[in-house]
Amino acid sequence: MSMSITAFLTGLYLVPLVLLAWGHRIRRTTPRGQRAFWGAIIGHCVAGLLALSFGILTPELWPDTDAVRGFFGLWAMLLFPMLGALAGLLFTPTDR
């Protein structure tokens, strides 16, 4: 199995399970952890929409060297939740 397929399957099945376990105790986490959780949820939703959009393109529309479709169709499901969680950790709202 190639690395791209492994990343896709991990993003498709393992990431939602991790988010489900993380969300189960979301009330007991810090506000920073809650922002990271919601960033990961939003990242996974955006990645799912992009993966579906690029996945339904007919093969006639694919160029021979189409790296963009491979990235958004395979790797986004794994990387976007991680980037969303990182954004939730780093960008904190200002205190009043």
Short mmCIF file of N, CA and C in Angstrom, two decimals:
data_model
loop_
_atom_site.label_atom_id
_atom_site.label_comp_id
_atom_site.label_asym_id
_atom_site.label_seq_id
_atom_site.Cartn_x
_atom_site.Cartn_y
_atom_site.Cartn_z
N MET A 1 0.85 -1.17 0.00
CA MET A 1 0.00 0.00 0.00
C MET A 1 0.90 1.24 0.00
N SER A 2 0.56 2.21 -0.83
CA SER A 2 1.40 3.40 -0.94
C SER A 2 1.19 4.32 0.26
N MET A 3 2.11 5.25 0.41
CA MET A 3 2.05 6.19 1.51
C MET A 3 0.81 7.09 1.40
N SER A 4 0.43 7.47 0.19
CA SER A 4 -0.74 8.34 0.00
C SER A 4 -2.03 7.63 0.41
N ILE A 5 -2.15 6.36 0.06
CA ILE A 5 -3.36 5.60 0.44
C ILE A 5 -3.41 5.42 1.96
N THR A 6 -2.25 5.18 2.56
CA THR A 6 -2.19 5.05 4.02
C THR A 6 -2.61 6.35 4.69
N ALA A 7 -2.13 7.49 4.17
CA ALA A 7 -2.52 8.79 4.73
C ALA A 7 -4.01 9.02 4.55
N PHE A 8 -4.56 8.65 3.40
CA PHE A 8 -5.99 8.82 3.16
C PHE A 8 -6.81 7.98 4.13
N LEU A 9 -6.47 6.73 4.29
CA LEU A 9 -7.22 5.86 5.19
C LEU A 9 -7.08 6.29 6.64
N THR A 10 -5.91 6.77 7.02
CA THR A 10 -5.72 7.29 8.37
C THR A 10 -6.59 8.52 8.59
N GLY A 11 -6.61 9.42 7.60
CA GLY A 11 -7.43 10.61 7.72
C GLY A 11 -8.92 10.32 7.67
N LEU A 12 -9.28 9.27 6.97
CA LEU A 12 -10.70 8.93 6.81
C LEU A 12 -11.26 8.19 8.02
N TYR A 13 -10.46 7.33 8.65
CA TYR A 13 -10.97 6.50 9.74
C TYR A 13 -10.37 6.84 11.11
N LEU A 14 -9.07 7.02 11.19
CA LEU A 14 -8.43 7.21 12.49
C LEU A 14 -8.65 8.62 13.05
N VAL A 15 -8.57 9.63 12.19
CA VAL A 15 -8.76 11.00 12.66
C VAL A 15 -10.15 11.21 13.26
N PRO A 16 -11.24 10.75 12.62
CA PRO A 16 -12.55 10.91 13.29
C PRO A 16 -12.66 10.17 14.61
N LEU A 17 -12.02 9.02 14.73
CA LEU A 17 -12.04 8.30 16.02
C LEU A 17 -11.29 9.08 17.09
N VAL A 18 -10.18 9.67 16.73
CA VAL A 18 -9.42 10.49 17.68
C VAL A 18 -10.23 11.72 18.07
N LEU A 19 -10.87 12.35 17.09
CA LEU A 19 -11.69 13.53 17.39
C LEU A 19 -12.90 13.16 18.25
N LEU A 20 -13.45 11.99 18.02
CA LEU A 20 -14.58 11.54 18.84
C LEU A 20 -14.15 11.33 20.29
N ALA A 21 -13.01 10.70 20.50
CA ALA A 21 -12.50 10.49 21.86
C ALA A 21 -12.13 11.82 22.52
N TRP A 22 -11.56 12.72 21.73
CA TRP A 22 -11.18 14.03 22.25
C TRP A 22 -12.42 14.85 22.61
N GLY A 23 -13.44 14.79 21.78
CA GLY A 23 -14.66 15.54 22.03
C GLY A 23 -15.48 15.00 23.19
N HIS A 24 -15.24 13.75 23.55
CA HIS A 24 -15.98 13.15 24.66
C HIS A 24 -15.69 13.86 25.97
N ARG A 25 -14.49 14.36 26.11
CA ARG A 25 -14.12 15.06 27.35
C ARG A 25 -13.75 16.52 27.08
N ILE A 26 -14.46 17.14 26.14
CA ILE A 26 -14.14 18.51 25.75
C ILE A 26 -14.43 19.51 26.87
N ARG A 27 -15.42 19.25 27.69
CA ARG A 27 -15.76 20.20 28.76
C ARG A 27 -14.70 20.25 29.85
N ARG A 28 -13.95 19.17 29.99
CA ARG A 28 -12.93 19.12 31.04
C ARG A 28 -11.57 19.61 30.57
N THR A 29 -11.46 20.03 29.32
CA THR A 29 -10.17 20.51 28.82
C THR A 29 -10.07 22.01 28.98
N THR A 30 -8.89 22.52 28.78
CA THR A 30 -8.64 23.96 28.89
C THR A 30 -9.26 24.67 27.68
N PRO A 31 -9.47 25.96 27.78
CA PRO A 31 -9.97 26.71 26.62
C PRO A 31 -9.05 26.59 25.40
N ARG A 32 -7.77 26.52 25.64
CA ARG A 32 -6.82 26.33 24.54
C ARG A 32 -7.03 24.97 23.87
N GLY A 33 -7.25 23.94 24.66
CA GLY A 33 -7.53 22.61 24.12
C GLY A 33 -8.85 22.56 23.36
N GLN A 34 -9.83 23.32 23.84
CA GLN A 34 -11.11 23.39 23.15
C GLN A 34 -10.95 24.07 21.79
N ARG A 35 -10.15 25.14 21.73
CA ARG A 35 -9.91 25.80 20.44
C ARG A 35 -9.18 24.86 19.49
N ALA A 36 -8.24 24.09 19.99
CA ALA A 36 -7.52 23.13 19.14
C ALA A 36 -8.49 22.06 18.62
N PHE A 37 -9.39 21.60 19.47
CA PHE A 37 -10.38 20.61 19.06
C PHE A 37 -11.26 21.15 17.94
N TRP A 38 -11.79 22.35 18.14
CA TRP A 38 -12.68 22.91 17.11
C TRP A 38 -11.92 23.25 15.84
N GLY A 39 -10.67 23.63 15.96
CA GLY A 39 -9.85 23.83 14.77
C GLY A 39 -9.66 22.54 13.99
N ALA A 40 -9.45 21.44 14.72
CA ALA A 40 -9.30 20.14 14.06
C ALA A 40 -10.61 19.69 13.42
N ILE A 41 -11.73 19.95 14.07
CA ILE A 41 -13.04 19.60 13.50
C ILE A 41 -13.27 20.39 12.21
N ILE A 42 -13.02 21.68 12.25
CA ILE A 42 -13.22 22.51 11.06
C ILE A 42 -12.26 22.09 9.95
N GLY A 43 -11.02 21.80 10.30
CA GLY A 43 -10.06 21.33 9.30
C GLY A 43 -10.48 20.03 8.66
N HIS A 44 -11.04 19.12 9.45
CA HIS A 44 -11.47 17.84 8.90
C HIS A 44 -12.70 18.02 8.00
N CYS A 45 -13.59 18.91 8.37
CA CYS A 45 -14.77 19.17 7.52
C CYS A 45 -14.36 19.80 6.19
N VAL A 46 -13.46 20.77 6.23
CA VAL A 46 -12.99 21.40 5.00
C VAL A 46 -12.26 20.37 4.13
N ALA A 47 -11.44 19.54 4.76
CA ALA A 47 -10.71 18.51 4.00
C ALA A 47 -11.67 17.50 3.38
N GLY A 48 -12.74 17.16 4.09
CA GLY A 48 -13.72 16.23 3.53
C GLY A 48 -14.41 16.81 2.32
N LEU A 49 -14.77 18.09 2.39
CA LEU A 49 -15.40 18.73 1.24
C LEU A 49 -14.44 18.81 0.05
N LEU A 50 -13.19 19.15 0.31
CA LEU A 50 -12.21 19.20 -0.78
C LEU A 50 -11.93 17.83 -1.37
N ALA A 51 -11.83 16.82 -0.51
CA ALA A 51 -11.58 15.46 -1.00
C ALA A 51 -12.74 14.98 -1.86
N LEU A 52 -13.96 15.28 -1.45
CA LEU A 52 -15.11 14.91 -2.26
C LEU A 52 -15.13 15.66 -3.58
N SER A 53 -14.83 16.94 -3.53
CA SER A 53 -14.84 17.75 -4.74
C SER A 53 -13.81 17.26 -5.76
N PHE A 54 -12.61 16.98 -5.30
CA PHE A 54 -11.58 16.50 -6.21
C PHE A 54 -11.77 15.03 -6.57
N GLY A 55 -12.44 14.29 -5.71
CA GLY A 55 -12.66 12.86 -5.98
C GLY A 55 -13.72 12.59 -7.04
N ILE A 56 -14.65 13.52 -7.23
CA ILE A 56 -15.71 13.28 -8.20
C ILE A 56 -15.38 13.80 -9.59
N LEU A 57 -14.20 14.37 -9.77
CA LEU A 57 -13.79 14.79 -11.10
C LEU A 57 -13.63 13.56 -12.00
N THR A 58 -14.13 13.64 -13.17
CA THR A 58 -14.01 12.51 -14.09
C THR A 58 -12.57 12.36 -14.56
N PRO A 59 -12.16 11.16 -14.90
CA PRO A 59 -10.76 10.93 -15.30
C PRO A 59 -10.36 11.72 -16.55
N GLU A 60 -11.30 12.13 -17.35
CA GLU A 60 -10.94 12.90 -18.54
C GLU A 60 -10.41 14.28 -18.17
N LEU A 61 -10.75 14.76 -17.00
CA LEU A 61 -10.31 16.08 -16.57
C LEU A 61 -8.94 16.05 -15.89
N TRP A 62 -8.40 14.87 -15.62
CA TRP A 62 -7.13 14.78 -14.93
C TRP A 62 -5.98 14.94 -15.90
N PRO A 63 -5.05 15.84 -15.64
CA PRO A 63 -3.82 15.83 -16.44
C PRO A 63 -2.92 14.68 -15.99
N ASP A 64 -1.91 14.40 -16.78
CA ASP A 64 -1.02 13.27 -16.45
C ASP A 64 -0.25 13.51 -15.16
N THR A 65 0.13 14.73 -14.92
CA THR A 65 0.91 15.04 -13.70
C THR A 65 0.07 15.90 -12.77
N ASP A 66 -0.98 15.35 -12.25
CA ASP A 66 -1.90 16.09 -11.40
C ASP A 66 -1.57 15.85 -9.94
N ALA A 67 -0.72 16.71 -9.38
CA ALA A 67 -0.35 16.58 -7.97
C ALA A 67 -1.38 17.24 -7.06
N VAL A 68 -2.10 18.24 -7.58
CA VAL A 68 -3.08 18.95 -6.75
C VAL A 68 -4.22 18.01 -6.38
N ARG A 69 -4.72 17.26 -7.33
CA ARG A 69 -5.80 16.32 -7.04
C ARG A 69 -5.36 15.25 -6.05
N GLY A 70 -4.14 14.78 -6.20
CA GLY A 70 -3.61 13.80 -5.26
C GLY A 70 -3.47 14.35 -3.85
N PHE A 71 -3.03 15.60 -3.76
CA PHE A 71 -2.89 16.20 -2.43
C PHE A 71 -4.25 16.38 -1.77
N PHE A 72 -5.17 17.04 -2.46
CA PHE A 72 -6.47 17.32 -1.86
C PHE A 72 -7.33 16.07 -1.71
N GLY A 73 -7.15 15.11 -2.58
CA GLY A 73 -7.94 13.90 -2.49
C GLY A 73 -7.43 12.90 -1.48
N LEU A 74 -6.13 12.90 -1.23
CA LEU A 74 -5.55 11.88 -0.36
C LEU A 74 -4.97 12.44 0.94
N TRP A 75 -4.17 13.48 0.85
CA TRP A 75 -3.43 13.96 2.01
C TRP A 75 -4.19 14.97 2.86
N ALA A 76 -5.16 15.65 2.29
CA ALA A 76 -5.86 16.71 3.02
C ALA A 76 -6.61 16.17 4.23
N MET A 77 -7.15 14.96 4.14
CA MET A 77 -7.92 14.39 5.25
C MET A 77 -7.06 14.16 6.49
N LEU A 78 -5.76 14.04 6.30
CA LEU A 78 -4.85 13.85 7.42
C LEU A 78 -4.23 15.17 7.87
N LEU A 79 -3.86 16.02 6.92
CA LEU A 79 -3.11 17.22 7.25
C LEU A 79 -3.97 18.39 7.72
N PHE A 80 -5.15 18.57 7.15
CA PHE A 80 -5.98 19.73 7.51
C PHE A 80 -6.44 19.69 8.97
N PRO A 81 -6.83 18.55 9.53
CA PRO A 81 -7.16 18.55 10.97
C PRO A 81 -5.97 18.92 11.84
N MET A 82 -4.78 18.48 11.44
CA MET A 82 -3.59 18.83 12.21
C MET A 82 -3.30 20.32 12.12
N LEU A 83 -3.45 20.88 10.92
CA LEU A 83 -3.25 22.32 10.77
C LEU A 83 -4.31 23.12 11.50
N GLY A 84 -5.55 22.64 11.51
CA GLY A 84 -6.61 23.31 12.25
C GLY A 84 -6.36 23.28 13.75
N ALA A 85 -5.89 22.15 14.26
CA ALA A 85 -5.58 22.06 15.69
C ALA A 85 -4.41 22.98 16.04
N LEU A 86 -3.42 23.05 15.17
CA LEU A 86 -2.29 23.94 15.40
C LEU A 86 -2.73 25.40 15.37
N ALA A 87 -3.61 25.74 14.45
CA ALA A 87 -4.13 27.11 14.40
C ALA A 87 -4.93 27.42 15.66
N GLY A 88 -5.68 26.47 16.16
CA GLY A 88 -6.44 26.68 17.39
C GLY A 88 -5.53 26.86 18.60
N LEU A 89 -4.39 26.20 18.59
CA LEU A 89 -3.44 26.36 19.69
C LEU A 89 -2.70 27.69 19.63
N LEU A 90 -2.34 28.11 18.43
CA LEU A 90 -1.49 29.28 18.29
C LEU A 90 -2.25 30.60 18.34
N PHE A 91 -3.41 30.65 17.73
CA PHE A 91 -4.14 31.90 17.65
C PHE A 91 -5.14 32.00 18.79
N THR A 92 -4.73 32.72 19.80
CA THR A 92 -5.58 32.87 20.98
C THR A 92 -6.30 34.21 20.90
N PRO A 93 -7.55 34.26 21.34
CA PRO A 93 -8.24 35.55 21.35
C PRO A 93 -7.63 36.48 22.41
N THR A 94 -7.74 37.74 22.17
CA THR A 94 -7.18 38.70 23.13
C THR A 94 -8.11 38.79 24.33
N ASP A 95 -7.51 38.93 25.49
CA ASP A 95 -8.29 39.09 26.73
C ASP A 95 -8.73 40.53 26.86
N ARG A 96 -9.91 40.72 27.39
CA ARG A 96 -10.44 42.08 27.56
C ARG A 96 -10.06 42.64 28.89
#
